[in-house]
PDB file of C-alpha atoms in Angstrom:
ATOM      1  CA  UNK A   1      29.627 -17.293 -16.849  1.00  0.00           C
ATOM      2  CA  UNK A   2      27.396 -14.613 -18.747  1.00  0.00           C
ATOM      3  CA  UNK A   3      26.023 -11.972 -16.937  1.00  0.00           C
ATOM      4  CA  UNK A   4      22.619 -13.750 -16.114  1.00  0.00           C
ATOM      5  CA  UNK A   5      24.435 -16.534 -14.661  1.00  0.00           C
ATOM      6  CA  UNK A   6      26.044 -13.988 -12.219  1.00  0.00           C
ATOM      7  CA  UNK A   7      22.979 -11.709 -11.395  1.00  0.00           C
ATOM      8  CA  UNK A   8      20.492 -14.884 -10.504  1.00  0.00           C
ATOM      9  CA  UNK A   9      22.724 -15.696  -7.857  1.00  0.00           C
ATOM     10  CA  UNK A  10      20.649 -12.394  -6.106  1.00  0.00           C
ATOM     11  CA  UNK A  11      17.338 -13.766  -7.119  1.00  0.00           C
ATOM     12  CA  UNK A  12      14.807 -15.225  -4.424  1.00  0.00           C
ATOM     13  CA  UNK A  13      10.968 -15.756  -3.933  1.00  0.00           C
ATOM     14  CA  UNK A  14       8.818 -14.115  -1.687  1.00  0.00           C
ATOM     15  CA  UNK A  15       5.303 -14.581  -0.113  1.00  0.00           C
ATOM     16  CA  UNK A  16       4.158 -10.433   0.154  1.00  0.00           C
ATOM     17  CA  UNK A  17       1.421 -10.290   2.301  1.00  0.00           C
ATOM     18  CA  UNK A  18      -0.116  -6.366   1.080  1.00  0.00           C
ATOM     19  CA  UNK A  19      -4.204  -5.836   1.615  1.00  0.00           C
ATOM     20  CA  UNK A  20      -4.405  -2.161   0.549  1.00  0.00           C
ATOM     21  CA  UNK A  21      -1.540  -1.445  -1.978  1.00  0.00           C
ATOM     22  CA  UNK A  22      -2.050   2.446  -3.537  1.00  0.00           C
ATOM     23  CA  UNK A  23      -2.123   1.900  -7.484  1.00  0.00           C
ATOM     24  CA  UNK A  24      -1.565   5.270  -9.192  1.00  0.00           C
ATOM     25  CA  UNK A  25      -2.594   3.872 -12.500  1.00  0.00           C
ATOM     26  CA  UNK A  26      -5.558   3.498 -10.818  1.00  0.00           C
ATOM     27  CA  UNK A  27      -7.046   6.255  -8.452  1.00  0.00           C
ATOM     28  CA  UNK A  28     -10.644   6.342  -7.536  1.00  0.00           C
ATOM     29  CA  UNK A  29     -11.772  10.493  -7.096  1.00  0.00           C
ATOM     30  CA  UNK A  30     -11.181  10.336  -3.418  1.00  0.00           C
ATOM     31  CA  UNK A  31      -7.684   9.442  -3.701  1.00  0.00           C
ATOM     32  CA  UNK A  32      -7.389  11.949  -7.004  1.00  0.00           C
ATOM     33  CA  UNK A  33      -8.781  14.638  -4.511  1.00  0.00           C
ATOM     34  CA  UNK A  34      -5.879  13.755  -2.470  1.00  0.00           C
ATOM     35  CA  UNK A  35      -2.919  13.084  -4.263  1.00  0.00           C
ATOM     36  CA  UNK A  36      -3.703  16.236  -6.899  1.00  0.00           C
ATOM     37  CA  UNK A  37      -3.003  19.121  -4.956  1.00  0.00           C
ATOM     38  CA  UNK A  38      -0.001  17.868  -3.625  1.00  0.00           C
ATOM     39  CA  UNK A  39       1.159  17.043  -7.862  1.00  0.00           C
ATOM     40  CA  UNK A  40      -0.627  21.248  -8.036  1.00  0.00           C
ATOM     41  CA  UNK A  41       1.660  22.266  -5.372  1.00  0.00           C
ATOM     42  CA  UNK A  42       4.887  20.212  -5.538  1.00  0.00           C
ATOM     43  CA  UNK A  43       5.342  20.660  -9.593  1.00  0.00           C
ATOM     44  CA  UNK A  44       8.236  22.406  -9.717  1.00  0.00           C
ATOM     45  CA  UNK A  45       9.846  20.552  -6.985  1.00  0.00           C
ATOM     46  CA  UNK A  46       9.445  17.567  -8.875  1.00  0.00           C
ATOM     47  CA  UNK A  47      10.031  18.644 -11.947  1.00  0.00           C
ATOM     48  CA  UNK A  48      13.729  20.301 -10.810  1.00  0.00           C
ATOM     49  CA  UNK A  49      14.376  18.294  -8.243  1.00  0.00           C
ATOM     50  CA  UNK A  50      13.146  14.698  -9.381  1.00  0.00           C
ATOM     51  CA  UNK A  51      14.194  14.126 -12.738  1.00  0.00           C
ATOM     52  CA  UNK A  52      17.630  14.384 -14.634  1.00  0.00           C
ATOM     53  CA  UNK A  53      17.692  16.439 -17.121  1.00  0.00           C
ATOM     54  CA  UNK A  54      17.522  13.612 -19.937  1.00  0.00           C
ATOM     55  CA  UNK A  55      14.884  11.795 -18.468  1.00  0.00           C
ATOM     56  CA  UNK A  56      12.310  15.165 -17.924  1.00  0.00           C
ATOM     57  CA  UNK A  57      13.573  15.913 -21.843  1.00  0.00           C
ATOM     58  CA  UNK A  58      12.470  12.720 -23.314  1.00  0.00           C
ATOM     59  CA  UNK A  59       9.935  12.502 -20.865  1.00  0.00           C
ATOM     60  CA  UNK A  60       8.322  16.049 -22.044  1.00  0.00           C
ATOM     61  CA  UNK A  61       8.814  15.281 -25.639  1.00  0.00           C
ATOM     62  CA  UNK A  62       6.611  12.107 -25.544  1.00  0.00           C
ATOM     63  CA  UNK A  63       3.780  13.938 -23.301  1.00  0.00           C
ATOM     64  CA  UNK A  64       3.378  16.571 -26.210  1.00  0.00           C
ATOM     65  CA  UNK A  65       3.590  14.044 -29.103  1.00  0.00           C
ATOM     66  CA  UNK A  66       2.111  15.232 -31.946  1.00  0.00           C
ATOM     67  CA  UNK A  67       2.438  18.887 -30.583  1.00  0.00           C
ATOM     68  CA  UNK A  68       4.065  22.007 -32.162  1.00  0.00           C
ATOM     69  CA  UNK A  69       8.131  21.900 -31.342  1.00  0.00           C
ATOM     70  CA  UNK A  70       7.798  25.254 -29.912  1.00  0.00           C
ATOM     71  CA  UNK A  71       4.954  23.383 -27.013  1.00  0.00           C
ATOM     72  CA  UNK A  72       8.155  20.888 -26.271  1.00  0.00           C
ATOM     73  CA  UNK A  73      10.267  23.331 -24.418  1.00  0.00           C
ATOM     74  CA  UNK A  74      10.931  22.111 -20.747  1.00  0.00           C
ATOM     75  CA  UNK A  75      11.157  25.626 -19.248  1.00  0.00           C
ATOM     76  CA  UNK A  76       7.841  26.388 -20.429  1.00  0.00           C
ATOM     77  CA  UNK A  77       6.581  23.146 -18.781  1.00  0.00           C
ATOM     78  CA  UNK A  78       8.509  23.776 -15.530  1.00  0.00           C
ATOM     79  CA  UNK A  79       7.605  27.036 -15.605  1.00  0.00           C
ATOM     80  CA  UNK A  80       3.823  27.231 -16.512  1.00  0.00           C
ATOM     81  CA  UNK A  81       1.327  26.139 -12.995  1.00  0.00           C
ATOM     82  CA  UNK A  82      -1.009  24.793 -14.893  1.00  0.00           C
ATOM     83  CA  UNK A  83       1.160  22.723 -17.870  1.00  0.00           C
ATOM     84  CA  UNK A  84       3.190  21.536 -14.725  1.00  0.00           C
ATOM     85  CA  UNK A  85       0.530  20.316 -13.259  1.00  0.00           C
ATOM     86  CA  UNK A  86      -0.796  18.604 -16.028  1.00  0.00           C
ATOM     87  CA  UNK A  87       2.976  16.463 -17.224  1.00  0.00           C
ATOM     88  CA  UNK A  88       2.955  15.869 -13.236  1.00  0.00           C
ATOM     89  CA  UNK A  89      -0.526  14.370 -13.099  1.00  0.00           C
ATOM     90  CA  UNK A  90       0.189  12.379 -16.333  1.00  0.00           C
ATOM     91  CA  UNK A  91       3.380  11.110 -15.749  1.00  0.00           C
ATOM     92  CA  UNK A  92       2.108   9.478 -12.103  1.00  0.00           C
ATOM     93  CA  UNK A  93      -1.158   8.415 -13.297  1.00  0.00           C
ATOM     94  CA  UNK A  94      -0.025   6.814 -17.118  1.00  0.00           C
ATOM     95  CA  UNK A  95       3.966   6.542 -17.585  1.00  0.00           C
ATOM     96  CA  UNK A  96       6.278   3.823 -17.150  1.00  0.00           C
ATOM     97  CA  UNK A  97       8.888   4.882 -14.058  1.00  0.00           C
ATOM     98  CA  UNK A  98       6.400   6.893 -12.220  1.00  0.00           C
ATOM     99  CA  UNK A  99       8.176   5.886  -8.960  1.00  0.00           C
ATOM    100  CA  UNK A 100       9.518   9.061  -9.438  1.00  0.00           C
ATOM    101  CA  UNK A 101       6.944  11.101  -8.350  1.00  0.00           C
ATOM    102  CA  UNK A 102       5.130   7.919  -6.414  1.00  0.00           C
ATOM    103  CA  UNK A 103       8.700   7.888  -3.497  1.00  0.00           C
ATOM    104  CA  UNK A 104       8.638  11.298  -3.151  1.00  0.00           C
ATOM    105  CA  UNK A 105       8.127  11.772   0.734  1.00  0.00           C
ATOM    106  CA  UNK A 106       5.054  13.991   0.749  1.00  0.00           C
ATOM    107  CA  UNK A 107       2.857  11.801  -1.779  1.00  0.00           C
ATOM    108  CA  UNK A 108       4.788   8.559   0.441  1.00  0.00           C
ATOM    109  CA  UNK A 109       3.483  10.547   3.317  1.00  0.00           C
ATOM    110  CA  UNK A 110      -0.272  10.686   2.105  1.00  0.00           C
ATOM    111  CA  UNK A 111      -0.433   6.939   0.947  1.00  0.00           C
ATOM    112  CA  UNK A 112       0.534   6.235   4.220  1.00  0.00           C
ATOM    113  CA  UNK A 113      -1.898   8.137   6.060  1.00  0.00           C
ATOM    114  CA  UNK A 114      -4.767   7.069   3.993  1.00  0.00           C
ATOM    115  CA  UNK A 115      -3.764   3.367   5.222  1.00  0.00           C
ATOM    116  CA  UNK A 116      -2.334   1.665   2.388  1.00  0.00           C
ATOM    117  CA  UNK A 117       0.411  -0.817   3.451  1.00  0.00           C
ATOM    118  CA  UNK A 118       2.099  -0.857  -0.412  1.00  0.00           C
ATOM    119  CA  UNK A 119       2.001   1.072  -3.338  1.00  0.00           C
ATOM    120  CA  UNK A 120       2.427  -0.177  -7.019  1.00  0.00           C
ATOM    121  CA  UNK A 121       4.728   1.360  -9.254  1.00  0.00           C
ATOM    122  CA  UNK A 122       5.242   1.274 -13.183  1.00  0.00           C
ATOM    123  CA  UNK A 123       9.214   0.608 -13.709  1.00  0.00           C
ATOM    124  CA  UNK A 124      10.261   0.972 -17.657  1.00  0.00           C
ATOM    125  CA  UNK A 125      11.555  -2.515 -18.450  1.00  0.00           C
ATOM    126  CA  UNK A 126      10.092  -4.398 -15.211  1.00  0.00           C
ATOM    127  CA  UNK A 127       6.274  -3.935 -15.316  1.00  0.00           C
ATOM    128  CA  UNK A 128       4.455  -3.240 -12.231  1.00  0.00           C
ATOM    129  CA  UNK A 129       6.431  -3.386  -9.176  1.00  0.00           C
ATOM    130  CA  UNK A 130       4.666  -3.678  -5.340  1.00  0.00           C
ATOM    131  CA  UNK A 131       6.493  -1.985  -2.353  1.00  0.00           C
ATOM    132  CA  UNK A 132       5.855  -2.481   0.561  1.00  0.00           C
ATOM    133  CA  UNK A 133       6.318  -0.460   3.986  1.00  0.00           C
ATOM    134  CA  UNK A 134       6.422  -3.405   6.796  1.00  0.00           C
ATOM    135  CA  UNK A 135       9.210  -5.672   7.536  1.00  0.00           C
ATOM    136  CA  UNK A 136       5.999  -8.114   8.252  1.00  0.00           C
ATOM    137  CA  UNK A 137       4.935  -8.506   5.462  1.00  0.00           C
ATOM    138  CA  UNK A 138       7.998 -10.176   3.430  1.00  0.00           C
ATOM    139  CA  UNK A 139       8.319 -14.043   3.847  1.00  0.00           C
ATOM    140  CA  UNK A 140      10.905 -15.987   2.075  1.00  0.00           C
ATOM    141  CA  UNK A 141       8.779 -18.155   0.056  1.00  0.00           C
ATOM    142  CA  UNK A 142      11.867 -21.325  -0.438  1.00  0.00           C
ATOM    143  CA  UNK A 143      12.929 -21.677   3.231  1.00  0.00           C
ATOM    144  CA  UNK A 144       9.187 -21.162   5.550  1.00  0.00           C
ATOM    145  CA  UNK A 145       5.902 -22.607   4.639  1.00  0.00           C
ATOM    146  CA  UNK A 146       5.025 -18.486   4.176  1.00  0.00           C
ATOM    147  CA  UNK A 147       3.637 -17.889   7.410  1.00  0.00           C
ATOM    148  CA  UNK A 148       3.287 -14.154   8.051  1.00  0.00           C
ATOM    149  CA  UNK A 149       3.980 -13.063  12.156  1.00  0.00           C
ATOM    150  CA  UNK A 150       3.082  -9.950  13.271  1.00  0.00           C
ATOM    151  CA  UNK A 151       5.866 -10.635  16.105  1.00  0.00           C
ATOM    152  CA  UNK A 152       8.843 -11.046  13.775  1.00  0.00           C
ATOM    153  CA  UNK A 153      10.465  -9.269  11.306  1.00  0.00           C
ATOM    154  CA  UNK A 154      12.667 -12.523  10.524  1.00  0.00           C
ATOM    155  CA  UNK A 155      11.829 -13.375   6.701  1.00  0.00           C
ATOM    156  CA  UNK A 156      12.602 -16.995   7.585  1.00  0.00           C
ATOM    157  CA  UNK A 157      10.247 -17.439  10.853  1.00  0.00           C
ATOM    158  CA  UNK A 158       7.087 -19.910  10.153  1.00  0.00           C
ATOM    159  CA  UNK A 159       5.195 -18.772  12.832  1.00  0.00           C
ATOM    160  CA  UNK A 160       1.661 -17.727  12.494  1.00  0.00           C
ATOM    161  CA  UNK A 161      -0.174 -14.774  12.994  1.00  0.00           C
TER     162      UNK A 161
END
């Protein structure tokens, strides 16, 4: 057996039941006029705190593309309120694996909230991923006629809403 063969045995399908997922990639101004100050004030945080060192490196390099080597240095990003804020807001709103800043508890905490019941993340490699936060609203799709109950959590229950 390859590989494949080995990690399919994990693979299922699902009926996801999620009326307000949050799409970074796609804010409207109210949600920009939430989410931004928390990216203004939690910059460094997530810069330090989020990110492995190789990632934030490669990560930095491609947001100043084009730019003079010198504009490249991470500290100076980290460092600087304003060019913090500016990699932060890019990298949730445009780059591939911004479930980095996107699971962070206080921007988790504000989708929330606001009433979303998912959120969309960009994963490098996958596409666009949906998450979502209630046990409800996972079905298996192979062994129920996809159902969703608001009484059970049970991915295999067929009963209605």
């Amino acid at each position: 057996k390859n590989g494949w063969d080995e990690e399919q045995k994990f693979i299922r399908t699902f009926y996801v039941k999620c009326q307000n997922p949050f799409n970074a990639t796609k804010m409207n101004d109210t949600e920009k006029d939430g989410i931004y100050p928390i990216l203004k004030s939690e910059g460094v945080k997530i810069l330090t705190e989020s990110y492995d060192g190789c990632n934030l490196r490669e990560d930095v390099w491609d947001f100043f593309e084009g730019r003079s080597e010198e504009s490249k240095d991470i500290e100076w990003v980290i460092n600087d309120p304003d060019m913090n804020f500016e990699f932060c807001k890019h990298m949730f709103e445009n780059h591939c694996d911004n479930y980095v800043i996107l699971e962070l508890p206080i921007v988790q905490d504000w989708i929330k909230s606001n009433g979303y019941d998912g959120f969309y993340t960009l994963e490098s490699g996958w596409g666009l991923n949906l998450a979502v936060y209630g046990k409800n609203q996972v079905k298996s799709a192979t062994d129920n006629n996809g159902n969703f109950s608001l009484r059970s959590g049970n991915i295999f229950e067929n009963s209605s809403n």
